[in-house]
Amino acid sequence: MNIAVLGAQWGDEGKGKIVDLLTPHFSIVARYQGGHNAGHTVYVGGKKFVLRLIPSGILHPDTVCVIGNGVVLDPQALFAEIEQLEQVGIAVGNRIVISNRAHLILPYHRELDVFAEAQRGERKIGTTSRGIGPAYEDKIGRRGIRVGDLGDPAPAVPLADVVRDNVEARNRLLHDSHLDWRAVLDQLLAAWERMRPWVRDVSVFLAEARRSGRRVLFEGAQGTMLDIDHGTYPYVTSSNGTIGGVCTGLGVGPRAIDGVLGVAKAYTTRVGDGPMPTELIDAVGERLRAAGHEFGAVTGRPRRCGWFDAVVVRHAARVNGLDALALTKLDVLDGFDEVRLCTAYRLGSATIQEFPAELGIVSRCEPVYETFPGWKGTAGIRRYDDLPAETRRYVARLEEVTGVPAGIVSTGSDRDDVIVRLDGCVARWLEP
Ligand code: IMP
C-alpha cells in the first residue's frame, strides 16, 4: 500500500506529525510540490523539529526522502536544513533523492516575491516571501532552471545564457539594485557539486522501488484551500497540493496511490490573506490561537482561527477522494464551554453546501453552526473509547457532515499523543 497524506484545509493541519507517525510503515517518503514555504513541525521526546523542504520522514533513520519534480528547490535552504538536522545528530547521508526535473528557486525569485507583494498593496496574498510563486512562474513561463540542467553536459541553450537572461530581466524590473548574473551562476554551480550525488530521475527511482516491494508515502504540503486550482484563488500558493499533484509532481500513475488521508485540524486556521468563512475575530478566536500555539512555523505570523468548517473539508474530500481524515489538535478544544461546527453557509435565504469558486460569494456567506457542549481532558488520550462522550459525539457529527471517517485522532503535540482507530481503513493500510 502506498498512501498520500495531504492537507484538507489551509495548511498547517499537522501533516508533519501524521507523516512522522506513519513513516515507520513506509520505506520512502516523497514530497511532490511546494518548497520551503512549508513548515512541518514534529515533536519527538519534547524536542521540536521544523522541516521545510526535506520530508518529515527524515527523522526516521532508515527512511529515504524524495524531493519530486513538482517541488521548487532553493539549494541554500536545502543545505541549511541538512546542517540543522546534522547538528542534532540526524544524518542525511544518502537518504535523500532529488528529482533532476525539480525547478530551482534562485535569489532573484525571493526578491521578486517581495516586490510582487508590495505591488499588490491592499490585495497582497501574504506569501511566505520564499520566492515560491516567481519560481513556479518561471517554470510555467518555460524559462526556469531545473536541478538537472546544472549538470547537463550539452544543453541546447548554455546555462550561462539562461542565467544571464533571467537575471537581466530581473534587473530591468527591479531598478533599485543590480544583480550580477555571474555570481548567481557560480553559486548554482557550487550548489550542483554538493547536490549531484542525490540527483536522479525520481519517476524511475520510484518505479524501481515499488517493483522491489518498497512502500511509498506521498507527502503533500500546504492544503487543499491553498491549491492553485482548487483553493481560494488568487489567495493560494502556486502549486497543486491536492491529489493530482502526486502524479504530476513525482511521475507516478494514479494507481500508485492506494489510499488518501486528509489531515484536518479539529478547528480551522489560515495564515495570510483571503477568505475564511468561520474566522473568529473575538475572544474565542484569540483563545484558539493561544491554546493551539497558532503562529506560523516558517514566518512566525499569527494564524487566523475559527471553528471547524465542514464545507471546506467536504470540498477537500471531493477534490482529493479522501478515504479518511486525520483529525489533529482535538485537545485544543478542551475547556471551551461550547464547541461549534459549521455544516453549511447561508447566503440570503439560500443554504450553500459546496464551497463556491467566486470569492465575492464566499465573502458574503455566513456559517451555519451546530453547537455542542464543551468537554475537558482529551489531552494525551490514546484510546478512542477513553475520549469524553461529548468529544465522541462531536467527532461523529464531524464525520457525518464531511462524509469522511476520522481514522486518526491526535490529542497532543508529542509523537505518541495519537489514536489510530483500529476499525478504520488507516489501520488496514498499516498492516505489513
Ligand atoms: P507562498 O506559498 O509563499 O506563495 O504563499 C501563498 C499563500 O500560501 C500565503 O497565504 C501563505 O501564507 C500560504 N502558505 C504557503 N505555505 C504554507 C504552509 O505551509 N502553511 C500554511 N500556509 C502556507
mmCIF file of N, CA and C in Angstrom, residues 290-349:
data_model
loop_
_atom_site.group_PDB
_atom_site.id
_atom_site.type_symbol
_atom_site.label_atom_id
_atom_site.label_comp_id
_atom_site.label_asym_id
_atom_site.label_seq_id
_atom_site.Cartn_x
_atom_site.Cartn_y
_atom_site.Cartn_z
ATOM 1 N N ALA A 290 -4.160 30.997 21.173
ATOM 2 C CA ALA A 290 -3.256 30.805 22.312
ATOM 3 C C ALA A 290 -3.148 29.319 22.657
ATOM 4 N N ALA A 291 -4.301 28.640 22.719
ATOM 5 C CA ALA A 291 -4.285 27.228 23.124
ATOM 6 C C ALA A 291 -3.593 26.369 22.071
ATOM 7 N N GLY A 292 -3.776 26.724 20.792
ATOM 8 C CA GLY A 292 -3.202 25.901 19.718
ATOM 9 C C GLY A 292 -1.827 26.366 19.282
ATOM 10 N N HIS A 293 -1.268 27.372 19.957
ATOM 11 C CA HIS A 293 0.026 27.963 19.540
ATOM 12 C C HIS A 293 0.003 28.247 18.042
ATOM 13 N N GLU A 294 -0.988 28.997 17.635
ATOM 14 C CA GLU A 294 -1.200 29.188 16.197
ATOM 15 C C GLU A 294 -0.417 30.379 15.667
ATOM 16 N N PHE A 295 0.878 30.124 15.519
ATOM 17 C CA PHE A 295 1.782 31.101 14.914
ATOM 18 C C PHE A 295 2.579 30.353 13.856
ATOM 19 N N GLY A 296 2.752 30.987 12.674
ATOM 20 C CA GLY A 296 3.365 30.290 11.542
ATOM 21 C C GLY A 296 4.704 29.655 11.876
ATOM 22 N N ALA A 297 4.894 28.384 11.443
ATOM 23 C CA ALA A 297 6.143 27.671 11.701
ATOM 24 C C ALA A 297 7.288 28.268 10.887
ATOM 25 N N VAL A 298 6.973 28.894 9.753
ATOM 26 C CA VAL A 298 8.017 29.442 8.880
ATOM 27 C C VAL A 298 8.207 30.928 9.145
ATOM 28 N N THR A 299 7.101 31.657 9.239
ATOM 29 C CA THR A 299 7.208 33.121 9.298
ATOM 30 C C THR A 299 6.896 33.682 10.683
ATOM 31 N N GLY A 300 6.352 32.858 11.590
ATOM 32 C CA GLY A 300 6.006 33.339 12.931
ATOM 33 C C GLY A 300 4.740 34.191 12.962
ATOM 34 N N ARG A 301 4.079 34.356 11.809
ATOM 35 C CA ARG A 301 2.882 35.209 11.784
ATOM 36 C C ARG A 301 1.744 34.560 12.584
ATOM 37 N N PRO A 302 0.931 35.375 13.295
ATOM 38 C CA PRO A 302 -0.229 34.783 13.978
ATOM 39 C C PRO A 302 -1.201 34.216 12.949
ATOM 40 N N ARG A 303 -1.738 33.049 13.232
ATOM 41 C CA ARG A 303 -2.714 32.458 12.302
ATOM 42 C C ARG A 303 -4.114 32.918 12.653
ATOM 43 N N ARG A 304 -4.937 33.056 11.645
ATOM 44 C CA ARG A 304 -6.349 33.375 11.854
ATOM 45 C C ARG A 304 -7.037 32.074 12.287
ATOM 46 N N CYS A 305 -7.931 32.165 13.261
ATOM 47 C CA CYS A 305 -8.522 30.948 13.829
ATOM 48 C C CYS A 305 -10.044 31.000 13.798
ATOM 49 N N GLY A 306 -10.670 29.857 13.695
ATOM 50 C CA GLY A 306 -12.128 29.773 13.740
ATOM 51 C C GLY A 306 -12.570 28.331 13.920
ATOM 52 N N TRP A 307 -13.877 28.132 13.983
ATOM 53 C CA TRP A 307 -14.420 26.785 14.170
ATOM 54 C C TRP A 307 -14.218 25.923 12.931
ATOM 55 N N PHE A 308 -14.383 24.626 13.119
ATOM 56 C CA PHE A 308 -14.246 23.653 12.020
ATOM 57 C C PHE A 308 -15.270 23.961 10.934
ATOM 58 N N ASP A 309 -14.813 23.963 9.702
ATOM 59 C CA ASP A 309 -15.673 24.294 8.573
ATOM 60 C C ASP A 309 -15.853 23.041 7.704
ATOM 61 N N ALA A 310 -17.019 22.423 7.825
ATOM 62 C CA ALA A 310 -17.255 21.173 7.088
ATOM 63 C C ALA A 310 -17.454 21.434 5.598
ATOM 64 N N VAL A 311 -17.808 22.662 5.220
ATOM 65 C CA VAL A 311 -17.936 22.955 3.779
ATOM 66 C C VAL A 311 -16.550 22.828 3.139
ATOM 67 N N VAL A 312 -15.551 23.377 3.825
ATOM 68 C CA VAL A 312 -14.169 23.304 3.346
ATOM 69 C C VAL A 312 -13.717 21.844 3.250
ATOM 70 N N VAL A 313 -13.977 21.088 4.292
ATOM 71 C CA VAL A 313 -13.445 19.718 4.315
ATOM 72 C C VAL A 313 -14.232 18.810 3.353
ATOM 73 N N ARG A 314 -15.509 19.110 3.133
ATOM 74 C CA ARG A 314 -16.247 18.354 2.097
ATOM 75 C C ARG A 314 -15.633 18.613 0.720
ATOM 76 N N HIS A 315 -15.255 19.876 0.499
ATOM 77 C CA HIS A 315 -14.601 20.244 -0.759
ATOM 78 C C HIS A 315 -13.300 19.436 -0.907
ATOM 79 N N ALA A 316 -12.522 19.396 0.171
ATOM 80 C CA ALA A 316 -11.260 18.641 0.152
ATOM 81 C C ALA A 316 -11.526 17.155 -0.075
ATOM 82 N N ALA A 317 -12.601 16.647 0.524
ATOM 83 C CA ALA A 317 -12.910 15.217 0.396
ATOM 84 C C ALA A 317 -13.217 14.874 -1.067
ATOM 85 N N ARG A 318 -13.958 15.766 -1.713
ATOM 86 C CA ARG A 318 -14.343 15.512 -3.104
ATOM 87 C C ARG A 318 -13.153 15.665 -4.046
ATOM 88 N N VAL A 319 -12.416 16.772 -3.883
ATOM 89 C CA VAL A 319 -11.299 17.065 -4.791
ATOM 90 C C VAL A 319 -10.213 15.980 -4.707
ATOM 91 N N ASN A 320 -9.993 15.476 -3.506
ATOM 92 C CA ASN A 320 -8.894 14.530 -3.291
ATOM 93 C C ASN A 320 -9.335 13.078 -3.214
ATOM 94 N N GLY A 321 -10.636 12.831 -3.162
ATOM 95 C CA GLY A 321 -11.109 11.457 -2.945
ATOM 96 C C GLY A 321 -10.624 10.924 -1.606
ATOM 97 N N LEU A 322 -10.835 11.689 -0.549
ATOM 98 C CA LEU A 322 -10.311 11.273 0.765
ATOM 99 C C LEU A 322 -10.954 9.974 1.237
ATOM 100 N N ASP A 323 -10.118 9.062 1.714
ATOM 101 C CA ASP A 323 -10.624 7.835 2.318
ATOM 102 C C ASP A 323 -10.820 8.008 3.811
ATOM 103 N N ALA A 324 -9.995 8.845 4.392
ATOM 104 C CA ALA A 324 -10.066 9.034 5.851
ATOM 105 C C ALA A 324 -9.500 10.402 6.199
ATOM 106 N N LEU A 325 -9.853 10.846 7.401
ATOM 107 C CA LEU A 325 -9.284 12.077 7.943
ATOM 108 C C LEU A 325 -8.331 11.717 9.079
ATOM 109 N N ALA A 326 -7.287 12.513 9.222
ATOM 110 C CA ALA A 326 -6.519 12.536 10.463
ATOM 111 C C ALA A 326 -6.921 13.837 11.125
ATOM 112 N N LEU A 327 -7.645 13.728 12.214
ATOM 113 C CA LEU A 327 -8.179 14.915 12.886
ATOM 114 C C LEU A 327 -7.185 15.311 13.979
ATOM 115 N N THR A 328 -6.577 16.486 13.820
ATOM 116 C CA THR A 328 -5.482 16.864 14.716
ATOM 117 C C THR A 328 -5.919 17.942 15.713
ATOM 118 N N LYS A 329 -5.123 18.075 16.760
ATOM 119 C CA LYS A 329 -5.288 19.141 17.758
ATOM 120 C C LYS A 329 -6.670 19.143 18.417
ATOM 121 N N LEU A 330 -7.248 17.963 18.568
ATOM 122 C CA LEU A 330 -8.550 17.868 19.221
ATOM 123 C C LEU A 330 -8.466 18.426 20.646
ATOM 124 N N ASP A 331 -7.318 18.223 21.286
ATOM 125 C CA ASP A 331 -7.138 18.669 22.675
ATOM 126 C C ASP A 331 -7.203 20.189 22.826
ATOM 127 N N VAL A 332 -6.956 20.920 21.721
ATOM 128 C CA VAL A 332 -7.007 22.391 21.813
ATOM 129 C C VAL A 332 -8.418 22.856 22.163
ATOM 130 N N LEU A 333 -9.413 22.028 21.840
ATOM 131 C CA LEU A 333 -10.800 22.412 22.130
ATOM 132 C C LEU A 333 -11.197 22.126 23.586
ATOM 133 N N ASP A 334 -10.286 21.505 24.351
ATOM 134 C CA ASP A 334 -10.576 21.234 25.767
ATOM 135 C C ASP A 334 -10.888 22.529 26.516
ATOM 136 N N GLY A 335 -11.905 22.481 27.335
ATOM 137 C CA GLY A 335 -12.158 23.606 28.246
ATOM 138 C C GLY A 335 -13.064 24.694 27.693
ATOM 139 N N PHE A 336 -13.466 24.604 26.440
ATOM 140 C CA PHE A 336 -14.447 25.575 25.933
ATOM 141 C C PHE A 336 -15.828 25.209 26.483
ATOM 142 N N ASP A 337 -16.651 26.226 26.784
ATOM 143 C CA ASP A 337 -17.998 25.919 27.282
ATOM 144 C C ASP A 337 -18.810 25.228 26.197
ATOM 145 N N GLU A 338 -18.636 25.727 24.982
ATOM 146 C CA GLU A 338 -19.313 25.072 23.859
ATOM 147 C C GLU A 338 -18.395 25.077 22.640
ATOM 148 N N VAL A 339 -18.629 24.126 21.762
ATOM 149 C CA VAL A 339 -17.812 23.973 20.555
ATOM 150 C C VAL A 339 -18.764 24.014 19.375
ATOM 151 N N ARG A 340 -18.341 24.721 18.321
ATOM 152 C CA ARG A 340 -19.238 24.847 17.173
ATOM 153 C C ARG A 340 -18.659 24.182 15.937
ATOM 154 N N LEU A 341 -19.572 23.789 15.077
ATOM 155 C CA LEU A 341 -19.198 23.088 13.850
ATOM 156 C C LEU A 341 -19.999 23.732 12.728
ATOM 157 N N CYS A 342 -19.318 24.239 11.717
ATOM 158 C CA CYS A 342 -20.017 24.857 10.584
ATOM 159 C C CYS A 342 -20.368 23.759 9.581
ATOM 160 N N THR A 343 -21.649 23.596 9.303
ATOM 161 C CA THR A 343 -22.093 22.495 8.437
ATOM 162 C C THR A 343 -22.439 22.971 7.030
ATOM 163 N N ALA A 344 -22.717 24.273 6.872
ATOM 164 C CA ALA A 344 -23.093 24.837 5.565
ATOM 165 C C ALA A 344 -22.934 26.350 5.671
ATOM 166 N N TYR A 345 -23.160 27.058 4.559
ATOM 167 C CA TYR A 345 -23.161 28.529 4.616
ATOM 168 C C TYR A 345 -24.566 29.021 4.270
ATOM 169 N N ARG A 346 -24.851 30.212 4.796
ATOM 170 C CA ARG A 346 -26.109 30.846 4.419
ATOM 171 C C ARG A 346 -25.792 32.090 3.613
ATOM 172 N N LEU A 347 -26.512 32.224 2.491
ATOM 173 C CA LEU A 347 -26.344 33.424 1.653
ATOM 174 C C LEU A 347 -27.754 33.925 1.373
ATOM 175 N N GLY A 348 -28.149 34.993 2.066
ATOM 176 C CA GLY A 348 -29.538 35.441 1.969
ATOM 177 C C GLY A 348 -30.435 34.325 2.464
ATOM 178 N N SER A 349 -31.382 33.901 1.603
ATOM 179 C CA SER A 349 -32.278 32.831 2.029
ATOM 180 C C SER A 349 -31.779 31.457 1.573
#
